[in-house]
Short mmCIF file of C-alpha atoms and ligand atoms in Angstrom, two decimals:
data_model
loop_
_atom_site.label_atom_id
_atom_site.label_comp_id
_atom_site.label_asym_id
_atom_site.label_seq_id
_atom_site.Cartn_x
_atom_site.Cartn_y
_atom_site.Cartn_z
CA UNK A 20 -40.69 45.51 78.24
CA UNK A 21 -37.10 46.38 78.96
CA UNK A 22 -34.73 43.56 77.83
CA UNK A 23 -31.11 43.84 79.10
CA UNK A 24 -28.27 42.16 77.28
CA UNK A 25 -25.47 40.52 79.03
CA UNK A 26 -22.39 39.58 76.89
CA UNK A 27 -18.60 39.14 76.97
CA UNK A 28 -17.15 41.47 74.19
CA UNK A 29 -13.87 40.06 72.91
CA UNK A 30 -12.45 43.49 72.13
CA UNK A 31 -12.80 44.64 75.71
CA UNK A 32 -10.92 41.74 77.01
CA UNK A 33 -8.16 42.00 74.46
CA UNK A 34 -7.85 45.92 75.40
CA UNK A 35 -7.49 44.60 78.98
CA UNK A 36 -4.56 42.42 77.96
CA UNK A 37 -6.35 39.10 77.72
CA UNK A 38 -4.79 36.82 74.91
CA UNK A 39 -6.34 35.68 71.74
CA UNK A 40 -6.83 32.21 73.10
CA UNK A 41 -8.34 33.31 76.40
CA UNK A 42 -10.86 35.37 74.45
CA UNK A 43 -11.65 32.95 71.69
CA UNK A 44 -15.16 32.31 72.77
CA UNK A 45 -15.95 35.83 73.41
CA UNK A 46 -18.62 37.75 71.16
CA UNK A 47 -17.74 40.31 68.30
CA UNK A 48 -19.65 43.55 68.31
CA UNK A 49 -21.57 42.44 65.31
CA UNK A 50 -23.29 39.80 67.54
CA UNK A 51 -24.32 42.32 70.04
CA UNK A 52 -25.53 44.76 67.46
CA UNK A 53 -27.56 42.28 65.69
CA UNK A 54 -29.32 40.87 69.04
CA UNK A 55 -29.89 44.37 70.03
CA UNK A 56 -31.48 45.82 66.69
CA UNK A 57 -33.34 42.42 66.42
CA UNK A 58 -34.86 42.67 69.74
CA UNK A 59 -35.76 46.38 68.97
CA UNK A 60 -37.48 45.14 65.82
CA UNK A 61 -39.42 42.73 67.71
CA UNK A 62 -40.66 45.64 69.87
CA UNK A 63 -38.51 45.53 72.83
CA UNK A 64 -36.50 48.32 74.52
CA UNK A 65 -33.14 47.25 75.03
CA UNK A 66 -30.32 48.06 77.46
CA UNK A 67 -26.81 46.88 76.71
CA UNK A 68 -25.42 45.65 80.33
CA UNK A 69 -22.15 43.98 79.18
CA UNK A 70 -20.29 41.43 81.16
CA UNK A 71 -20.45 40.36 84.83
CA UNK A 72 -18.57 43.14 86.40
CA UNK A 73 -20.84 45.47 84.68
CA UNK A 74 -23.91 43.55 85.82
CA UNK A 75 -22.73 43.33 89.38
CA UNK A 76 -22.39 47.22 89.33
CA UNK A 77 -25.65 47.81 87.72
CA UNK A 78 -27.63 45.56 90.11
CA UNK A 79 -25.77 47.29 93.02
CA UNK A 80 -27.10 50.69 91.80
CA UNK A 81 -30.67 49.35 91.86
CA UNK A 82 -31.04 48.80 88.24
CA UNK A 83 -33.57 45.90 87.06
CA UNK A 84 -34.77 44.46 83.79
CA UNK A 85 -38.01 42.51 82.82
CA UNK A 86 -35.72 40.15 80.85
CA UNK A 87 -32.16 39.61 80.28
CA UNK A 88 -30.94 38.22 76.83
CA UNK A 89 -27.63 36.43 78.25
CA UNK A 90 -25.01 35.31 75.96
CA UNK A 91 -22.16 36.01 78.49
CA UNK A 92 -19.57 33.03 78.22
CA UNK A 93 -17.81 33.89 81.58
CA UNK A 94 -14.05 34.15 82.04
CA UNK A 95 -13.19 31.98 85.12
CA UNK A 96 -13.75 28.48 86.11
CA UNK A 97 -15.58 25.56 84.82
CA UNK A 98 -18.72 27.25 85.92
CA UNK A 99 -18.18 30.37 84.10
CA UNK A 100 -21.22 30.20 81.88
CA UNK A 101 -23.43 29.60 84.87
CA UNK A 102 -22.19 32.75 86.77
CA UNK A 103 -24.32 35.57 85.03
CA UNK A 104 -27.62 33.40 85.22
CA UNK A 105 -26.95 32.49 88.76
CA UNK A 106 -26.63 36.12 89.52
CA UNK A 107 -29.81 37.01 87.81
CA UNK A 108 -31.59 34.33 89.56
CA UNK A 109 -30.49 35.68 92.75
CA UNK A 110 -32.19 38.94 92.00
CA UNK A 111 -35.32 37.19 90.47
CA UNK A 112 -34.62 38.62 87.06
CA UNK A 113 -35.64 36.27 84.12
CA UNK A 114 -33.19 35.34 81.59
CA UNK A 115 -33.06 33.61 78.17
CA UNK A 116 -31.31 30.20 77.90
CA UNK A 117 -30.48 27.54 80.38
CA UNK A 118 -30.29 27.73 84.20
CA UNK A 119 -26.75 27.65 85.86
CA UNK A 120 -26.87 23.97 86.76
CA UNK A 121 -27.23 22.97 82.93
CA UNK A 122 -24.71 25.57 81.71
CA UNK A 123 -22.15 24.48 84.21
CA UNK A 124 -22.94 20.70 83.58
CA UNK A 125 -22.68 20.97 79.69
CA UNK A 126 -19.36 22.84 79.65
CA UNK A 127 -17.84 19.86 81.64
CA UNK A 128 -18.09 17.35 78.84
CA UNK A 129 -17.14 14.28 81.15
CA UNK A 130 -19.96 15.09 83.49
CA UNK A 131 -22.47 15.71 80.69
CA UNK A 132 -21.49 12.49 79.07
CA UNK A 133 -22.25 10.68 82.40
CA UNK A 134 -25.78 11.93 82.24
CA UNK A 135 -26.04 10.99 78.49
CA UNK A 136 -24.96 7.55 79.40
CA UNK A 137 -27.61 7.29 82.07
CA UNK A 138 -30.33 8.43 79.77
CA UNK A 139 -29.25 5.86 77.29
CA UNK A 140 -28.20 8.22 74.67
CA UNK A 141 -25.37 7.00 72.44
CA UNK A 142 -22.04 8.81 73.18
CA UNK A 143 -18.51 7.64 72.74
CA UNK A 144 -16.64 5.48 75.55
CA UNK A 145 -14.40 7.75 77.49
CA UNK A 146 -11.84 8.26 80.07
CA UNK A 147 -10.68 11.20 81.99
CA UNK A 148 -6.90 12.16 82.15
CA UNK A 149 -6.35 14.18 85.38
CA UNK A 150 -2.59 13.57 85.28
CA UNK A 151 -0.26 11.99 82.77
CA UNK A 152 -0.04 8.73 84.90
CA UNK A 153 -3.62 8.23 84.16
CA UNK A 154 -2.93 7.21 80.58
CA UNK A 155 -1.66 3.82 82.02
CA UNK A 156 -5.09 2.90 83.09
CA UNK A 157 -6.76 3.75 79.77
CA UNK A 158 -8.45 0.49 78.20
CA UNK A 159 -10.16 1.99 75.19
CA UNK A 160 -9.08 0.88 71.69
CA UNK A 161 -7.40 3.11 69.21
CA UNK A 162 -8.01 5.39 67.52
CA UNK A 163 -8.60 7.84 70.40
CA UNK A 164 -9.76 11.34 70.40
CA UNK A 165 -8.43 13.78 72.94
CA UNK A 166 -9.61 17.44 73.84
CA UNK A 167 -9.73 19.76 77.01
CA UNK A 168 -12.61 18.71 79.11
CA UNK A 169 -14.25 22.11 79.39
CA UNK A 170 -13.63 24.25 76.25
CA UNK A 171 -15.60 25.42 73.24
CA UNK A 172 -15.01 26.88 69.83
CA UNK A 173 -12.63 24.11 68.98
CA UNK A 174 -10.14 25.25 71.42
CA UNK A 175 -7.55 22.46 71.96
CA UNK A 176 -8.82 20.50 68.92
CA UNK A 177 -6.68 20.06 65.86
CA UNK A 178 -5.60 17.14 63.59
CA UNK A 179 -3.47 16.10 66.50
CA UNK A 180 -6.50 15.27 68.53
CA UNK A 181 -6.95 11.99 66.71
CA UNK A 182 -4.46 9.57 68.37
CA UNK A 183 -3.44 6.19 66.99
CA UNK A 184 -0.74 4.75 69.44
CA UNK A 185 0.62 5.07 72.88
CA UNK A 186 3.42 7.47 71.89
CA UNK A 187 0.88 9.93 70.54
CA UNK A 188 -1.43 9.44 73.48
CA UNK A 189 1.54 10.55 75.67
CA UNK A 190 2.37 13.59 73.76
CA UNK A 191 -1.13 14.86 73.04
CA UNK A 192 -2.21 14.47 76.73
CA UNK A 193 0.94 15.92 78.04
CA UNK A 194 0.47 19.09 75.84
CA UNK A 195 -3.23 19.36 76.41
CA UNK A 196 -2.94 19.17 80.19
CA UNK A 197 -0.16 21.67 80.42
CA UNK A 198 -1.68 24.27 77.97
CA UNK A 199 -5.20 24.17 79.19
CA UNK A 200 -4.74 23.32 82.71
CA UNK A 201 -7.62 21.07 83.08
CA UNK A 202 -8.23 17.42 82.68
CA UNK A 203 -8.19 15.88 79.10
CA UNK A 204 -11.24 14.02 77.78
CA UNK A 205 -10.34 10.93 75.97
CA UNK A 206 -12.92 9.40 73.76
CA UNK A 207 -13.04 6.54 71.14
CA UNK A 208 -12.66 8.16 67.79
CA UNK A 209 -16.05 8.56 65.91
CA UNK A 210 -15.23 7.90 62.30
CA UNK A 211 -18.66 8.61 60.79
CA UNK A 212 -20.60 11.63 59.28
CA UNK A 213 -20.70 14.75 61.42
CA UNK A 214 -24.04 16.74 62.16
CA UNK A 215 -24.85 19.72 63.94
CA UNK A 216 -28.48 20.12 64.85
CA UNK A 217 -30.15 23.38 65.83
CA UNK A 218 -32.94 23.45 68.54
CA UNK A 219 -35.31 26.04 69.75
CA UNK A 220 -37.97 25.59 72.61
CA UNK A 221 -37.85 23.96 76.05
CA UNK A 222 -38.93 20.43 77.18
CA UNK A 223 -42.07 19.17 75.17
CA UNK A 224 -41.90 22.25 72.93
CA UNK A 225 -38.39 21.75 71.91
CA UNK A 226 -37.89 21.16 68.17
CA UNK A 227 -35.18 21.03 65.65
CA UNK A 228 -34.75 24.05 63.42
CA UNK A 229 -32.83 21.97 60.99
CA UNK A 230 -29.54 19.78 60.84
CA UNK A 231 -26.56 20.26 58.56
CA UNK A 232 -23.65 17.93 57.86
CA UNK A 233 -20.25 19.34 58.29
CA UNK A 234 -17.82 18.11 55.66
CA UNK A 235 -14.25 18.66 55.76
CA UNK A 236 -12.60 19.47 52.47
CA UNK A 237 -9.22 18.90 50.92
CA UNK A 238 -7.82 22.25 52.31
CA UNK A 239 -9.34 21.59 55.77
CA UNK A 240 -7.34 20.37 58.80
CA UNK A 241 -8.35 16.49 58.85
CA UNK A 242 -10.17 14.56 61.23
CA UNK A 243 -12.05 17.07 63.31
CA UNK A 244 -14.08 20.11 63.00
CA UNK A 245 -11.10 21.87 64.85
CA UNK A 246 -10.35 25.34 66.04
CA UNK A 247 -8.59 26.31 62.58
CA UNK A 248 -11.37 24.80 60.62
CA UNK A 249 -14.04 26.77 62.56
CA UNK A 250 -12.22 30.08 62.50
CA UNK A 251 -11.33 29.82 58.77
CA UNK A 252 -14.06 27.62 57.37
CA UNK A 253 -14.40 29.45 54.06
CA UNK A 254 -12.97 27.09 51.37
CA UNK A 255 -12.28 24.41 53.94
CA UNK A 256 -15.52 23.22 55.30
CA UNK A 257 -18.91 22.60 53.44
CA UNK A 258 -22.22 22.76 55.29
CA UNK A 259 -24.92 20.85 53.89
CA UNK A 260 -28.47 20.67 54.89
CA UNK A 261 -29.54 16.89 55.28
CA UNK A 262 -32.72 14.83 55.80
CA UNK A 263 -31.73 11.24 55.13
CA UNK A 264 -32.42 8.47 57.76
CA UNK A 265 -29.05 8.88 59.29
CA UNK A 266 -29.59 12.69 59.68
CA UNK A 267 -33.12 12.17 61.04
CA UNK A 268 -31.67 9.99 63.73
CA UNK A 269 -29.07 12.49 64.68
CA UNK A 270 -31.79 15.05 65.08
CA UNK A 271 -33.58 12.54 67.50
CA UNK A 272 -30.52 11.99 69.38
CA UNK A 273 -29.89 15.54 69.73
CA UNK A 274 -33.47 16.41 70.90
CA UNK A 275 -33.18 13.40 73.53
CA UNK A 276 -30.01 15.13 74.83
CA UNK A 277 -31.47 18.57 74.78
CA UNK A 278 -34.61 17.47 76.72
CA UNK A 279 -32.76 15.08 78.77
CA UNK A 280 -30.30 17.70 80.16
CA UNK A 281 -33.30 20.28 80.56
CA UNK A 282 -31.77 22.86 78.05
CA UNK A 283 -34.03 25.84 77.49
CA UNK A 284 -34.77 28.18 74.68
CA UNK A 285 -32.34 27.48 72.07
CA UNK A 286 -28.94 26.11 71.03
CA UNK A 287 -27.03 23.52 69.11
CA UNK A 288 -26.27 19.71 69.56
CA UNK A 289 -23.20 18.23 67.87
CA UNK A 290 -23.58 14.58 66.73
CA UNK A 291 -21.02 12.30 64.95
CA UNK A 292 -21.57 8.59 63.89
CA UNK A 293 -19.67 5.62 65.10
CA UNK A 294 -18.42 3.18 62.84
CA UNK A 295 -21.85 1.47 62.71
CA UNK A 296 -23.22 4.60 61.44
CA UNK A 297 -25.05 5.28 64.87
CA UNK A 298 -25.19 8.98 65.55
CA UNK A 299 -23.44 9.60 68.98
CA UNK A 300 -23.64 12.83 70.93
CA UNK A 301 -20.49 14.77 71.04
CA UNK A 302 -21.52 17.70 73.00
CA UNK A 303 -24.34 20.06 73.73
CA UNK A 304 -24.09 23.71 73.32
CA UNK A 305 -27.02 25.62 75.52
CA UNK A 306 -25.24 28.95 74.97
CA UNK A 307 -24.38 28.45 71.18
CA UNK A 308 -22.96 31.36 69.18
CA UNK A 309 -25.60 33.40 67.28
CA UNK A 310 -23.56 35.57 65.07
CA UNK A 311 -25.45 36.01 61.92
CA UNK A 312 -23.92 34.45 58.81
CA UNK A 313 -21.10 33.00 61.01
CA UNK A 314 -22.12 30.85 63.91
CA UNK A 315 -23.40 27.52 63.23
CA UNK A 316 -26.90 27.89 64.70
CA UNK A 317 -27.93 31.10 62.47
CA UNK A 318 -26.25 29.36 59.40
CA UNK A 319 -28.54 26.24 60.12
CA UNK A 320 -31.49 28.69 60.32
CA UNK A 321 -30.52 30.20 56.87
CA UNK A 322 -30.34 26.84 55.23
CA UNK A 323 -33.88 26.09 56.74
CA UNK A 324 -35.30 29.37 55.58
CA UNK A 325 -35.59 30.69 59.33
CA UNK A 326 -34.78 34.45 59.34
CA UNK A 327 -32.41 35.55 62.12
CA UNK A 328 -35.32 37.66 63.66
CA UNK A 329 -37.49 34.50 63.76
CA UNK A 330 -34.72 32.56 65.51
CA UNK A 331 -34.50 35.42 68.09
CA UNK A 332 -38.25 35.61 68.37
CA UNK A 333 -38.50 31.98 69.26
CA UNK A 334 -35.72 31.98 71.73
CA UNK A 335 -37.22 35.06 73.49
CA UNK A 336 -40.79 33.64 73.31
CA UNK A 337 -39.65 30.43 74.91
CA UNK A 338 -38.06 32.32 77.79
CA UNK A 339 -41.22 34.50 78.27
CA UNK A 340 -43.12 31.27 79.18
CA UNK A 341 -41.22 31.46 82.44
CA UNK A 342 -42.33 35.07 83.19
CA UNK A 343 -45.61 35.17 84.75
CA UNK A 344 -46.40 38.64 83.77
CA UNK A 345 -45.17 38.74 80.32
CA UNK A 346 -48.17 39.66 78.13
CA UNK A 347 -47.46 43.47 77.77
CA UNK A 348 -44.11 44.32 75.81
N1 LIG B 21 -14.74 11.45 70.05
C1 LIG B 21 -14.77 11.97 68.79
N2 LIG B 21 -14.48 11.53 67.61
C2 LIG B 21 -14.31 12.11 66.58
N3 LIG B 21 -14.25 13.48 66.45
C3 LIG B 21 -14.43 14.05 67.48
C4 LIG B 21 -14.85 13.41 68.73
N4 LIG B 21 -15.01 14.60 69.72
C5 LIG B 21 -14.78 15.66 69.07
N5 LIG B 21 -14.73 15.51 67.78
C6 LIG B 21 -14.35 16.63 66.57
O1 LIG B 21 -13.87 17.78 67.31
C7 LIG B 21 -14.81 18.60 67.05
C8 LIG B 21 -15.06 19.63 68.34
O2 LIG B 21 -15.45 18.97 69.41
P1 LIG B 21 -16.39 19.58 70.40
O3 LIG B 21 -17.69 19.89 69.90
O4 LIG B 21 -16.33 18.50 71.73
O5 LIG B 21 -15.60 20.89 70.84
P2 LIG B 21 -16.01 22.52 71.15
O6 LIG B 21 -14.77 23.12 71.29
O7 LIG B 21 -16.92 22.32 72.41
O8 LIG B 21 -17.04 22.84 70.01
P3 LIG B 21 -18.06 24.11 69.70
O9 LIG B 21 -17.27 25.12 68.93
O10 LIG B 21 -19.18 23.37 69.01
O11 LIG B 21 -18.12 24.59 71.07
C9 LIG B 21 -16.20 18.06 66.86
O12 LIG B 21 -17.15 18.87 65.86
C10 LIG B 21 -15.69 16.77 65.96
O13 LIG B 21 -15.36 16.99 64.64
MG1 LIG B 22 -18.84 21.29 69.49
#
C-alpha cells in the first residue's frame, strides 16, 4: 500500500522568505523523517509529497496514493488546514485525520466554542472583538484572557494575555488586532489546573491515550502555556501524568468535545479548570503536532508507555477503516 505524506516543511518556507512567525506552526524535517520511517516500519511504501503546491502538481500529473498521511497546516486563510484534505476528497483519495469541515471549524476557536456550548460541554464565556470599538460591548467579568481567534502553537499568547482592567483590555486587543489581522477571542480567565488530553480513534472508538497536567515553573512566563513556554519548555514547564478525579473529568470533557465535533484518528484536546475546579474545554487540535519527544501528543504517549510506532499505527488503522479495500498493504 502506497502512503503519500503531505506536510508544510518550515525550512522550505523560511527559504522562500516567510518569517519565523508565519512559519511557526510548520513542521521540522525530523517530524517528516519520523513519520516516514515509522510508516515504513509498519510495512507501508511511502512517498513524500510535501505541501499543497507539490500536491496540486502531482495530482495534475496523474499521481495517486492509496492513503495520504496529512499533517499540512496550510498557509493562507482560516480554512488553511482544510485545504489539503479538501483537495484529496475532490480526487477520492483517502487521508488520515479530520475532514475539511472539522479542520476549518476547530481552527476558528469562536465558532468551535459555539458548538461546544450547544453540546453542553463546559467552555469559558466569551466575546469576539472584530474592531477595537467592540470592547465597549464586553460584559464579561475580569480577569479576561485574549488571543487571536484562529492561531495555534501559542501564537499571540503571552503573560500579557491575562487582562485585569479596561486599560489592559484596550492595549492588548489593539495590539492583537493589528499584529494578527483577525478577530480577538476574549474569554473569562480560567484560573485552575491545565490538562492536555491525547486521543486516538474516531466516534465510538475514540479513546484517551492519557492526560498530562501542564505545570508552569518559576522560570516560565506566567498565567498561560504561551508561545515562549511552548518553544522553550525545558526548565520552565513540567509535564506530569495525572489520574485524579479532576483529571478524569478533563478526559471525559475532552472525549465529549472530540466526538461531538466529529474529529477523527488522533489529536489532542486542551482543557483548563474554572474557579470551581470544573474542567472547561480551551480548544481542540485535530491536527496536533507529532514530532517525537517534542510535541505534546507524543510526550503524552511516552508517559503512558505508548511507543511512537504504536501511536502512528493507531492513527493509520483508524483512517483505514474509512477505506473500503484496505486489507492488503
Ligand atoms: N480562557 C483561558 N483562561 C486561561 N488560560 C487560557 C485561556 N485560553 C487559553 N489559555 C492559555 O493559553 C494557552 C494557549 O491557548 P490555546 O490552546 O487556545 O492556544 P493555541 O496556540 O491554539 O495552542 P496549541 O499550541 O495547543 O495549538 C493555553 O494552553 C492556556 O494556558
Ligand atoms: Mg492549545
